[in-house]
PDB file of N, CA and C in Angstrom:
ATOM      1  N   MET E  21     -25.539  -0.871 -26.093  1.00 90.00           N
ATOM      2  CA  MET E  21     -24.495  -0.465 -25.177  1.00 90.00           C
ATOM      3  C   MET E  21     -25.125   0.312 -24.022  1.00 90.00           C
ATOM      4  N   ILE E  22     -24.627   0.058 -22.835  1.00 92.00           N
ATOM      5  CA  ILE E  22     -24.984   0.883 -21.679  1.00 92.00           C
ATOM      6  C   ILE E  22     -24.005   2.043 -21.683  1.00 92.00           C
ATOM      7  N   ASP E  23     -24.502   3.263 -21.831  1.00 93.00           N
ATOM      8  CA  ASP E  23     -23.650   4.427 -22.053  1.00 93.00           C
ATOM      9  C   ASP E  23     -22.799   4.827 -20.847  1.00 93.00           C
ATOM     10  N   LEU E  24     -23.311   4.619 -19.640  1.00 93.00           N
ATOM     11  CA  LEU E  24     -22.596   5.049 -18.444  1.00 93.00           C
ATOM     12  C   LEU E  24     -22.299   3.863 -17.545  1.00 93.00           C
ATOM     13  N   MET E  25     -21.142   3.895 -16.898  1.00 94.00           N
ATOM     14  CA  MET E  25     -20.846   2.875 -15.895  1.00 94.00           C
ATOM     15  C   MET E  25     -20.276   3.557 -14.666  1.00 94.00           C
ATOM     16  N   GLY E  26     -20.759   3.119 -13.515  1.00 95.00           N
ATOM     17  CA  GLY E  26     -20.331   3.679 -12.241  1.00 95.00           C
ATOM     18  C   GLY E  26     -19.352   2.754 -11.544  1.00 95.00           C
ATOM     19  N   VAL E  27     -18.375   3.350 -10.859  1.00 96.00           N
ATOM     20  CA  VAL E  27     -17.360   2.585 -10.128  1.00 96.00           C
ATOM     21  C   VAL E  27     -17.115   3.235  -8.774  1.00 96.00           C
ATOM     22  N   ARG E  28     -16.654   2.421  -7.837  1.00 97.00           N
ATOM     23  CA  ARG E  28     -16.270   2.947  -6.523  1.00 97.00           C
ATOM     24  C   ARG E  28     -14.823   3.418  -6.572  1.00 97.00           C
ATOM     25  N   LEU E  29     -14.511   4.448  -5.778  1.00 97.00           N
ATOM     26  CA  LEU E  29     -13.140   4.932  -5.651  1.00 97.00           C
ATOM     27  C   LEU E  29     -12.538   4.376  -4.366  1.00 97.00           C
ATOM     28  N   PRO E  30     -11.227   4.186  -4.314  1.00 97.00           N
ATOM     29  CA  PRO E  30     -10.608   3.525  -3.160  1.00 97.00           C
ATOM     30  C   PRO E  30     -10.778   4.255  -1.829  1.00 97.00           C
ATOM     31  N   ASN E  31     -10.829   5.549  -1.836  1.00 94.00           N
ATOM     32  CA  ASN E  31     -10.922   6.314  -0.587  1.00 94.00           C
ATOM     33  C   ASN E  31     -12.324   6.842  -0.336  1.00 94.00           C
ATOM     34  N   GLY E  32     -13.310   6.193  -0.920  1.00 93.00           N
ATOM     35  CA  GLY E  32     -14.692   6.637  -0.782  1.00 93.00           C
ATOM     36  C   GLY E  32     -15.122   7.417  -2.003  1.00 93.00           C
ATOM     37  N   GLY E  33     -16.388   7.492  -2.187  1.00 95.00           N
ATOM     38  CA  GLY E  33     -16.920   8.201  -3.344  1.00 95.00           C
ATOM     39  C   GLY E  33     -17.039   7.292  -4.542  1.00 95.00           C
ATOM     40  N   ASN E  34     -17.502   7.865  -5.624  1.00 96.00           N
ATOM     41  CA  ASN E  34     -17.767   7.124  -6.851  1.00 96.00           C
ATOM     42  C   ASN E  34     -17.356   7.955  -8.048  1.00 96.00           C
ATOM     43  N   ALA E  35     -17.239   7.301  -9.189  1.00 95.00           N
ATOM     44  CA  ALA E  35     -16.981   7.979 -10.461  1.00 95.00           C
ATOM     45  C   ALA E  35     -17.882   7.362 -11.508  1.00 95.00           C
ATOM     46  N   ILE E  36     -18.191   8.124 -12.536  1.00 95.00           N
ATOM     47  CA  ILE E  36     -18.995   7.642 -13.647  1.00 95.00           C
ATOM     48  C   ILE E  36     -18.208   7.875 -14.932  1.00 95.00           C
ATOM     49  N   PHE E  37     -18.143   6.828 -15.753  1.00 92.00           N
ATOM     50  CA  PHE E  37     -17.461   6.907 -17.043  1.00 92.00           C
ATOM     51  C   PHE E  37     -18.477   6.823 -18.159  1.00 92.00           C
ATOM     52  N   LEU E  38     -18.233   7.549 -19.225  1.00 95.00           N
ATOM     53  CA  LEU E  38     -18.950   7.328 -20.464  1.00 95.00           C
ATOM     54  C   LEU E  38     -18.282   6.106 -21.086  1.00 95.00           C
ATOM     55  N   THR E  39     -18.990   5.006 -21.177  1.00 95.00           N
ATOM     56  CA  THR E  39     -18.431   3.714 -21.563  1.00 95.00           C
ATOM     57  C   THR E  39     -17.582   3.790 -22.823  1.00 95.00           C
ATOM     58  N   SER E  40     -18.059   4.476 -23.821  1.00 95.00           N
ATOM     59  CA  SER E  40     -17.362   4.512 -25.113  1.00 95.00           C
ATOM     60  C   SER E  40     -16.065   5.305 -25.090  1.00 95.00           C
ATOM     61  N   THR E  41     -15.805   6.063 -24.018  1.00 96.00           N
ATOM     62  CA  THR E  41     -14.592   6.892 -23.991  1.00 96.00           C
ATOM     63  C   THR E  41     -13.456   6.277 -23.193  1.00 96.00           C
ATOM     64  N   VAL E  42     -13.677   5.095 -22.591  1.00 97.00           N
ATOM     65  CA  VAL E  42     -12.593   4.429 -21.874  1.00 97.00           C
ATOM     66  C   VAL E  42     -11.576   3.969 -22.907  1.00 97.00           C
ATOM     67  N   SER E  43     -10.316   4.356 -22.702  1.00 96.00           N
ATOM     68  CA  SER E  43      -9.295   4.020 -23.688  1.00 96.00           C
ATOM     69  C   SER E  43      -8.360   2.916 -23.223  1.00 96.00           C
ATOM     70  N   GLY E  44      -8.368   2.606 -21.935  1.00 96.00           N
ATOM     71  CA  GLY E  44      -7.516   1.530 -21.442  1.00 96.00           C
ATOM     72  C   GLY E  44      -7.511   1.480 -19.933  1.00 96.00           C
ATOM     73  N   ALA E  45      -6.886   0.430 -19.405  1.00 97.00           N
ATOM     74  CA  ALA E  45      -6.800   0.247 -17.957  1.00 97.00           C
ATOM     75  C   ALA E  45      -5.632  -0.677 -17.655  1.00 97.00           C
ATOM     76  N   HIS E  46      -5.099  -0.574 -16.430  1.00 98.00           N
ATOM     77  CA  HIS E  46      -4.071  -1.518 -15.988  1.00 98.00           C
ATOM     78  C   HIS E  46      -4.145  -1.671 -14.480  1.00 98.00           C
ATOM     79  N   SER E  47      -3.643  -2.798 -14.006  1.00 98.00           N
ATOM     80  CA  SER E  47      -3.612  -3.050 -12.567  1.00 98.00           C
ATOM     81  C   SER E  47      -2.691  -2.051 -11.887  1.00 98.00           C
ATOM     82  N   ASP E  48      -3.066  -1.657 -10.677  1.00 97.00           N
ATOM     83  CA  ASP E  48      -2.195  -0.818  -9.858  1.00 97.00           C
ATOM     84  C   ASP E  48      -1.082  -1.726  -9.330  1.00 97.00           C
ATOM     85  N   ILE E  49       0.162  -1.437  -9.675  1.00 95.00           N
ATOM     86  CA  ILE E  49       1.288  -2.302  -9.310  1.00 95.00           C
ATOM     87  C   ILE E  49       1.428  -2.455  -7.804  1.00 95.00           C
ATOM     88  N   SER E  50       1.094  -1.430  -7.049  1.00 96.00           N
ATOM     89  CA  SER E  50       1.246  -1.499  -5.595  1.00 96.00           C
ATOM     90  C   SER E  50       0.077  -2.192  -4.896  1.00 96.00           C
ATOM     91  N   ASP E  51      -1.058  -2.349  -5.591  1.00 97.00           N
ATOM     92  CA  ASP E  51      -2.231  -2.985  -4.992  1.00 97.00           C
ATOM     93  C   ASP E  51      -3.102  -3.554  -6.107  1.00 97.00           C
ATOM     94  N   GLU E  52      -3.032  -4.848  -6.336  1.00 96.00           N
ATOM     95  CA  GLU E  52      -3.747  -5.460  -7.456  1.00 96.00           C
ATOM     96  C   GLU E  52      -5.258  -5.507  -7.268  1.00 96.00           C
ATOM     97  N   SER E  53      -5.755  -5.058  -6.110  1.00 98.00           N
ATOM     98  CA  SER E  53      -7.205  -4.961  -5.933  1.00 98.00           C
ATOM     99  C   SER E  53      -7.732  -3.649  -6.521  1.00 98.00           C
ATOM    100  N   LEU E  54      -6.828  -2.830  -7.053  1.00 98.00           N
ATOM    101  CA  LEU E  54      -7.191  -1.550  -7.660  1.00 98.00           C
ATOM    102  C   LEU E  54      -6.826  -1.564  -9.138  1.00 98.00           C
ATOM    103  N   THR E  55      -7.543  -0.757  -9.921  1.00 98.00           N
ATOM    104  CA  THR E  55      -7.274  -0.625 -11.350  1.00 98.00           C
ATOM    105  C   THR E  55      -7.199   0.850 -11.701  1.00 98.00           C
ATOM    106  N   ILE E  56      -6.251   1.198 -12.555  1.00 98.00           N
ATOM    107  CA  ILE E  56      -6.132   2.570 -13.053  1.00 98.00           C
ATOM    108  C   ILE E  56      -6.759   2.596 -14.440  1.00 98.00           C
ATOM    109  N   VAL E  57      -7.745   3.487 -14.603  1.00 98.00           N
ATOM    110  CA  VAL E  57      -8.533   3.553 -15.834  1.00 98.00           C
ATOM    111  C   VAL E  57      -8.270   4.886 -16.522  1.00 98.00           C
ATOM    112  N   TYR E  58      -8.131   4.830 -17.842  1.00 98.00           N
ATOM    113  CA  TYR E  58      -7.906   6.025 -18.662  1.00 98.00           C
ATOM    114  C   TYR E  58      -9.100   6.234 -19.580  1.00 98.00           C
ATOM    115  N   SER E  59      -9.527   7.486 -19.679  1.00 96.00           N
ATOM    116  CA  SER E  59     -10.643   7.832 -20.561  1.00 96.00           C
ATOM    117  C   SER E  59     -10.473   9.278 -20.994  1.00 96.00           C
ATOM    118  N   GLU E  60     -11.389   9.739 -21.816  1.00 95.00           N
ATOM    119  CA  GLU E  60     -11.337  11.148 -22.224  1.00 95.00           C
ATOM    120  C   GLU E  60     -11.465  12.070 -21.018  1.00 95.00           C
ATOM    121  N   ALA E  61     -12.320  11.719 -20.078  1.00 93.00           N
ATOM    122  CA  ALA E  61     -12.534  12.560 -18.897  1.00 93.00           C
ATOM    123  C   ALA E  61     -11.389  12.447 -17.890  1.00 93.00           C
ATOM    124  N   PHE E  62     -10.733  11.304 -17.852  1.00 95.00           N
ATOM    125  CA  PHE E  62      -9.644  11.052 -16.900  1.00 95.00           C
ATOM    126  C   PHE E  62      -8.397  10.649 -17.677  1.00 95.00           C
ATOM    127  N   ALA E  63      -7.890  11.580 -18.472  1.00 96.00           N
ATOM    128  CA  ALA E  63      -6.751  11.296 -19.351  1.00 96.00           C
ATOM    129  C   ALA E  63      -5.489  10.897 -18.582  1.00 96.00           C
ATOM    130  N   GLU E  64      -5.328  11.395 -17.375  1.00 97.00           N
ATOM    131  CA  GLU E  64      -4.163  11.053 -16.555  1.00 97.00           C
ATOM    132  C   GLU E  64      -4.367   9.750 -15.794  1.00 97.00           C
ATOM    133  N   GLY E  65      -5.558   9.198 -15.866  1.00 97.00           N
ATOM    134  CA  GLY E  65      -5.891   7.955 -15.179  1.00 97.00           C
ATOM    135  C   GLY E  65      -6.549   8.220 -13.845  1.00 97.00           C
ATOM    136  N   ILE E  66      -7.471   7.362 -13.474  1.00 97.00           N
ATOM    137  CA  ILE E  66      -8.151   7.440 -12.185  1.00 97.00           C
ATOM    138  C   ILE E  66      -8.167   6.032 -11.599  1.00 97.00           C
ATOM    139  N   THR E  67      -7.874   5.925 -10.309  1.00 98.00           N
ATOM    140  CA  THR E  67      -7.833   4.626  -9.648  1.00 98.00           C
ATOM    141  C   THR E  67      -9.216   4.250  -9.157  1.00 98.00           C
ATOM    142  N   VAL E  68      -9.652   3.050  -9.523  1.00 98.00           N
ATOM    143  CA  VAL E  68     -10.956   2.549  -9.098  1.00 98.00           C
ATOM    144  C   VAL E  68     -10.763   1.333  -8.190  1.00 98.00           C
ATOM    145  N   ALA E  69     -11.723   1.126  -7.306  1.00 98.00           N
ATOM    146  CA  ALA E  69     -11.620   0.089  -6.273  1.00 98.00           C
ATOM    147  C   ALA E  69     -12.156  -1.248  -6.767  1.00 98.00           C
ATOM    148  N   MET E  70     -11.466  -1.830  -7.728  1.00 97.00           N
ATOM    149  CA  MET E  70     -11.793  -3.179  -8.199  1.00 97.00           C
ATOM    150  C   MET E  70     -10.584  -3.724  -8.952  1.00 97.00           C
ATOM    151  N   PRO E  71     -10.383  -5.038  -8.880  1.00 98.00           N
ATOM    152  CA  PRO E  71      -9.289  -5.630  -9.656  1.00 98.00           C
ATOM    153  C   PRO E  71      -9.570  -5.508 -11.151  1.00 98.00           C
ATOM    154  N   ILE E  72      -8.545  -5.594 -11.955  1.00 97.00           N
ATOM    155  CA  ILE E  72      -8.699  -5.375 -13.395  1.00 97.00           C
ATOM    156  C   ILE E  72      -9.669  -6.362 -14.037  1.00 97.00           C
ATOM    157  N   GLU E  73      -9.713  -7.599 -13.561  1.00 97.00           N
ATOM    158  CA  GLU E  73     -10.644  -8.576 -14.132  1.00 97.00           C
ATOM    159  C   GLU E  73     -12.088  -8.136 -13.932  1.00 97.00           C
ATOM    160  N   GLU E  74     -12.377  -7.587 -12.760  1.00 97.00           N
ATOM    161  CA  GLU E  74     -13.732  -7.107 -12.463  1.00 97.00           C
ATOM    162  C   GLU E  74     -14.063  -5.885 -13.317  1.00 97.00           C
ATOM    163  N   PHE E  75     -13.106  -4.964 -13.476  1.00 97.00           N
ATOM    164  CA  PHE E  75     -13.337  -3.790 -14.316  1.00 97.00           C
ATOM    165  C   PHE E  75     -13.564  -4.218 -15.766  1.00 97.00           C
ATOM    166  N   TYR E  76     -12.751  -5.151 -16.242  1.00 96.00           N
ATOM    167  CA  TYR E  76     -12.891  -5.641 -17.615  1.00 96.00           C
ATOM    168  C   TYR E  76     -14.296  -6.210 -17.846  1.00 96.00           C
ATOM    169  N   THR E  77     -14.774  -7.009 -16.911  1.00 96.00           N
ATOM    170  CA  THR E  77     -16.115  -7.593 -17.029  1.00 96.00           C
ATOM    171  C   THR E  77     -17.178  -6.503 -17.073  1.00 96.00           C
ATOM    172  N   LEU E  78     -17.072  -5.509 -16.194  1.00 96.00           N
ATOM    173  CA  LEU E  78     -18.024  -4.396 -16.189  1.00 96.00           C
ATOM    174  C   LEU E  78     -17.992  -3.649 -17.516  1.00 96.00           C
ATOM    175  N   TRP E  79     -16.793  -3.310 -17.972  1.00 96.00           N
ATOM    176  CA  TRP E  79     -16.625  -2.540 -19.205  1.00 96.00           C
ATOM    177  C   TRP E  79     -17.188  -3.306 -20.404  1.00 96.00           C
ATOM    178  N   MET E  80     -16.825  -4.578 -20.527  1.00 95.00           N
ATOM    179  CA  MET E  80     -17.302  -5.366 -21.665  1.00 95.00           C
ATOM    180  C   MET E  80     -18.820  -5.580 -21.598  1.00 95.00           C
ATOM    181  N   THR E  81     -19.356  -5.773 -20.398  1.00 94.00           N
ATOM    182  CA  THR E  81     -20.798  -5.922 -20.254  1.00 94.00           C
ATOM    183  C   THR E  81     -21.510  -4.667 -20.741  1.00 94.00           C
ATOM    184  N   CYS E  82     -20.992  -3.502 -20.361  1.00 94.00           N
ATOM    185  CA  CYS E  82     -21.596  -2.241 -20.813  1.00 94.00           C
ATOM    186  C   CYS E  82     -21.471  -2.076 -22.323  1.00 94.00           C
ATOM    187  N   LEU E  83     -20.301  -2.416 -22.880  1.00 93.00           N
ATOM    188  CA  LEU E  83     -20.095  -2.269 -24.325  1.00 93.00           C
ATOM    189  C   LEU E  83     -20.992  -3.194 -25.143  1.00 93.00           C
ATOM    190  N   LEU E  84     -21.175  -4.419 -24.677  1.00 94.00           N
ATOM    191  CA  LEU E  84     -21.867  -5.425 -25.473  1.00 94.00           C
ATOM    192  C   LEU E  84     -23.342  -5.588 -25.144  1.00 94.00           C
ATOM    193  N   SER E  85     -23.841  -4.817 -24.183  1.00 91.00           N
ATOM    194  CA  SER E  85     -25.235  -4.941 -23.774  1.00 91.00           C
ATOM    195  C   SER E  85     -26.172  -4.426 -24.859  1.00 91.00           C
ATOM    196  N   ASP E  86     -27.332  -5.055 -24.966  1.00 84.00           N
ATOM    197  CA  ASP E  86     -28.364  -4.620 -25.906  1.00 84.00           C
ATOM    198  C   ASP E  86     -29.347  -3.653 -25.258  1.00 84.00           C
ATOM    199  N   TYR E  87     -29.013  -3.121 -24.115  1.00 72.00           N
ATOM    200  CA  TYR E  87     -29.876  -2.206 -23.370  1.00 72.00           C
ATOM    201  C   TYR E  87     -30.197  -0.983 -24.215  1.00 72.00           C
ATOM    202  N   GLU E  88     -31.451  -0.626 -24.271  1.00 69.00           N
ATOM    203  CA  GLU E  88     -31.880   0.570 -24.988  1.00 69.00           C
ATOM    204  C   GLU E  88     -32.733   1.429 -24.076  1.00 69.00           C
ATOM    205  N   VAL E  89     -32.522   2.725 -24.142  1.00 62.00           N
ATOM    206  CA  VAL E  89     -33.341   3.659 -23.376  1.00 62.00           C
ATOM    207  C   VAL E  89     -34.545   4.015 -24.231  1.00 62.00           C
ATOM    208  N   GLU E  90     -35.722   3.836 -23.683  1.00 66.00           N
ATOM    209  CA  GLU E  90     -36.944   4.153 -24.408  1.00 66.00           C
ATOM    210  C   GLU E  90     -37.514   5.458 -23.870  1.00 66.00           C
ATOM    211  N   ASP E  91     -38.220   6.162 -24.735  1.00 67.00           N
ATOM    212  CA  ASP E  91     -38.901   7.374 -24.294  1.00 67.00           C
ATOM    213  C   ASP E  91     -39.981   6.978 -23.297  1.00 67.00           C
ATOM    214  N   VAL E  92     -40.056   7.728 -22.222  1.00 64.00           N
ATOM    215  CA  VAL E  92     -41.046   7.452 -21.191  1.00 64.00           C
ATOM    216  C   VAL E  92     -41.971   8.640 -21.083  1.00 64.00           C
ATOM    217  N   GLU E  93     -43.262   8.374 -21.077  1.00 70.00           N
ATOM    218  CA  GLU E  93     -44.228   9.446 -20.939  1.00 70.00           C
ATOM    219  C   GLU E  93     -44.233   9.907 -19.495  1.00 70.00           C
ATOM    220  N   THR E  94     -44.158  11.194 -19.285  1.00 67.00           N
ATOM    221  CA  THR E  94     -44.169  11.739 -17.928  1.00 67.00           C
ATOM    222  C   THR E  94     -45.527  12.328 -17.608  1.00 67.00           C
ATOM    223  N   VAL E  95     -45.821  12.370 -16.325  1.00 66.00           N
ATOM    224  CA  VAL E  95     -47.087  12.906 -15.859  1.00 66.00           C
ATOM    225  C   VAL E  95     -46.785  14.121 -14.982  1.00 66.00           C
ATOM    226  N   ASP E  96     -47.480  15.214 -15.217  1.00 71.00           N
ATOM    227  CA  ASP E  96     -47.298  16.411 -14.398  1.00 71.00           C
ATOM    228  C   ASP E  96     -48.049  16.209 -13.073  1.00 71.00           C
ATOM    229  N   LEU E  97     -47.303  16.162 -11.975  1.00 67.00           N
ATOM    230  CA  LEU E  97     -47.904  15.949 -10.666  1.00 67.00           C
ATOM    231  C   LEU E  97     -48.213  17.253  -9.944  1.00 67.00           C
ATOM    232  N   GLY E  98     -48.041  18.354 -10.646  1.00 70.00           N
ATOM    233  CA  GLY E  98     -48.325  19.655 -10.032  1.00 70.00           C
ATOM    234  C   GLY E  98     -47.131  20.151  -9.233  1.00 70.00           C
ATOM    235  N   PRO E  99     -47.329  21.251  -8.492  1.00 73.00           N
ATOM    236  CA  PRO E  99     -46.225  21.833  -7.736  1.00 73.00           C
ATOM    237  C   PRO E  99     -45.773  20.921  -6.581  1.00 73.00           C
ATOM    238  N   MET E 100     -44.494  20.935  -6.323  1.00 60.00           N
ATOM    239  CA  MET E 100     -43.947  20.144  -5.214  1.00 60.00           C
ATOM    240  C   MET E 100     -44.131  20.922  -3.913  1.00 60.00           C
ATOM    241  N   HIS E 101     -44.425  20.220  -2.833  1.00 56.00           N
ATOM    242  CA  HIS E 101     -44.632  20.858  -1.536  1.00 56.00           C
ATOM    243  C   HIS E 101     -43.430  20.702  -0.662  1.00 56.00           C
TER     244      HIS E 101
END
């Protein structure tokens, strides 16, 4: 599973959801190019700038992905200038 998914907001800006906490979504009745998404972080719902079919595809892709985060060795580059 991809843990985080990013979406655009209708009036500019972006939002990030924890994929596993999305509890539902529905089309915005006044504008079907928008979707209202409900999650633990946005219990009252948040409007995102994509039709529900596009949101569904994003959500399911994140849920069903085999993506794994691996530990990465870091290198100390010294003090930043």
